XYZ file of C-alpha atoms in Angstrom:
189
model
C 30.003 -27.768 89.715
C 30.047 -24.897 87.191
C 31.275 -27.365 84.550
C 28.302 -29.633 85.196
C 25.830 -26.766 84.825
C 27.460 -25.826 81.506
C 27.392 -29.463 80.418
C 23.632 -29.600 81.107
C 23.051 -26.401 79.134
C 24.948 -27.802 76.142
C 22.853 -30.969 76.304
C 19.572 -29.085 76.524
C 20.447 -26.968 73.475
C 21.447 -30.117 71.591
C 18.150 -31.805 72.470
C 16.143 -28.798 71.295
C 17.951 -28.862 67.948
C 16.726 -32.421 67.414
C 13.440 -31.123 66.106
C 15.194 -29.942 62.938
C 16.662 -33.374 62.123
C 15.091 -36.504 60.705
C 17.624 -39.052 59.562
C 15.593 -42.163 60.336
C 15.848 -45.167 58.073
C 13.552 -47.261 60.278
C 16.445 -49.355 61.567
C 18.222 -48.970 64.872
C 22.006 -48.694 64.748
C 24.605 -49.206 67.462
C 26.586 -46.088 68.358
C 30.150 -46.894 69.451
C 31.470 -43.920 71.410
C 35.059 -43.137 72.379
C 33.724 -42.527 75.906
C 33.411 -46.121 77.086
C 29.720 -46.661 76.329
C 27.634 -47.948 73.421
C 23.900 -47.778 72.715
C 21.420 -47.944 69.840
C 19.343 -45.209 68.215
C 17.018 -45.193 65.203
C 18.683 -44.215 61.928
C 22.195 -42.843 61.775
C 22.784 -40.689 64.841
C 24.087 -37.160 64.291
C 27.270 -36.517 66.260
C 28.785 -33.341 67.694
C 31.939 -32.908 69.759
C 32.929 -30.022 71.982
C 35.179 -29.190 74.898
C 33.652 -26.952 77.555
C 35.802 -25.907 80.533
C 38.207 -28.736 79.763
C 35.468 -31.411 79.622
C 35.385 -33.310 76.298
C 31.757 -34.006 75.392
C 30.212 -36.100 72.635
C 26.550 -35.483 71.762
C 24.502 -37.939 69.721
C 20.971 -37.313 68.499
C 18.376 -38.977 66.344
C 14.650 -39.240 65.853
C 11.991 -41.421 64.360
C 8.363 -40.758 63.525
C 7.288 -40.559 67.174
C 10.297 -39.913 69.395
C 13.436 -37.825 69.691
C 16.606 -39.283 71.195
C 19.668 -37.679 72.721
C 22.813 -38.943 74.398
C 25.553 -36.877 75.973
C 28.824 -38.469 77.034
C 31.108 -36.193 79.061
C 34.589 -37.157 80.184
C 35.460 -35.763 83.611
C 38.718 -37.761 83.905
C 40.644 -34.572 84.629
C 38.029 -33.533 87.234
C 37.336 -36.884 88.897
C 37.001 -35.326 92.342
C 33.690 -33.789 91.165
C 32.273 -37.288 90.577
C 33.179 -38.752 93.972
C 30.310 -40.737 95.552
C 29.832 -38.158 98.305
C 28.772 -35.652 95.605
C 26.311 -37.933 93.789
C 23.273 -36.479 95.550
C 24.270 -32.930 94.592
C 25.122 -34.004 91.049
C 21.729 -35.613 90.563
C 19.987 -32.454 91.814
C 22.041 -30.264 89.452
C 21.352 -32.602 86.525
C 17.618 -32.646 87.306
C 17.403 -28.853 87.581
C 19.324 -28.378 84.349
C 17.189 -30.873 82.467
C 13.725 -29.474 83.083
C 13.228 -26.168 81.243
C 11.197 -23.759 83.349
C 10.576 -21.447 80.391
C 8.694 -24.286 78.637
C 6.511 -25.037 81.679
C 8.723 -27.977 82.596
C 7.366 -30.200 85.335
C 8.989 -33.155 87.059
C 6.515 -36.062 86.914
C 8.521 -38.797 88.621
C 12.035 -39.815 89.577
C 13.718 -42.986 90.730
C 17.071 -44.366 91.699
C 17.715 -47.357 89.457
C 21.141 -48.348 90.722
C 23.071 -46.933 93.663
C 26.259 -48.953 93.312
C 28.807 -47.871 90.745
C 27.732 -46.730 88.321
C 24.982 -44.591 89.811
C 21.893 -44.679 87.566
C 19.036 -42.242 88.123
C 15.948 -41.632 86.000
C 13.503 -38.749 85.747
C 10.269 -38.305 83.819
C 9.184 -34.793 83.006
C 6.911 -32.818 80.714
C 7.295 -29.551 78.839
C 5.097 -27.505 76.543
C 6.083 -26.126 73.143
C 3.662 -24.285 70.849
C 0.750 -25.486 73.013
C 1.814 -29.119 72.559
C 2.790 -31.101 75.637
C 5.909 -33.272 75.413
C 6.920 -36.080 77.759
C 10.538 -37.063 78.376
C 12.356 -39.869 80.117
C 15.953 -39.109 81.015
C 18.535 -41.419 82.511
C 21.735 -40.208 84.188
C 24.681 -42.568 84.581
C 27.550 -41.363 86.767
C 30.804 -43.344 86.844
C 34.098 -42.418 88.470
C 35.143 -40.463 85.364
C 32.086 -39.834 83.144
C 28.568 -38.457 83.216
C 26.227 -39.900 80.614
C 22.760 -38.551 79.910
C 20.254 -40.440 77.768
C 16.986 -38.750 76.842
C 13.974 -39.830 74.853
C 10.947 -37.629 74.289
C 7.628 -37.682 72.452
C 4.392 -35.767 72.309
C 2.477 -36.725 75.435
C -0.306 -38.234 73.324
C 2.295 -40.837 72.194
C 3.132 -42.017 75.722
C 2.719 -45.720 74.879
C 5.218 -45.429 72.032
C 7.548 -43.416 74.290
C 7.513 -46.166 76.920
C 8.092 -48.891 74.319
C 10.981 -47.090 72.606
C 12.539 -45.998 75.912
C 12.827 -49.663 76.861
C 14.612 -50.401 73.562
C 16.862 -47.368 73.993
C 17.817 -47.858 77.640
C 18.172 -51.649 77.353
C 20.698 -51.159 74.534
C 23.177 -49.261 76.743
C 26.432 -51.106 77.359
C 29.074 -49.613 79.601
C 32.683 -50.663 79.000
C 34.589 -51.588 82.122
C 37.711 -49.434 82.104
C 39.984 -52.183 83.465
C 38.693 -55.166 81.507
C 37.363 -53.434 78.377
C 34.447 -55.863 78.349
C 30.954 -54.607 77.700
C 28.459 -54.982 80.505
C 24.799 -54.139 80.292
C 23.643 -51.265 82.431
C 20.700 -52.013 84.742
C 17.359 -51.895 82.881
């Protein structure tokens, strides 16, 4: 579980660094990852790769005029026992706690289980405050038998309508590759 906490910390730092980037061309582009999942983001997504405690992790980030986007794809193939279904409840709690920054007045607004069957898909909505500006985020966790994926979109709370619209585009674009068949399948909306 220590690896998952570290993974969350890496993702949070990567999301914070989004504020310094703006590579938007106005068009959305498909990101093809080596981690068995594809999705779209506005502009050309920035990409970082790291290995933390033996867990290879790809981080993708982008932004447009209203929203920031982040995706973290972590390969736990060598630690599959941590992703066993009996640990999903604990994993979701760890991911939730690591996602909502207490130092920025983070507050969980809502949460829902989107899909219980493999892959597990869970979504949280939360708010934070930075420089007296409130931000709203929607984050989706996808847990397979060998990967944890985190997809986050955020915007200033005053842009909630745009956040909801773009989150639908973002989340609906996710395609998970079946490891046995190598065919793309859409992840539940």
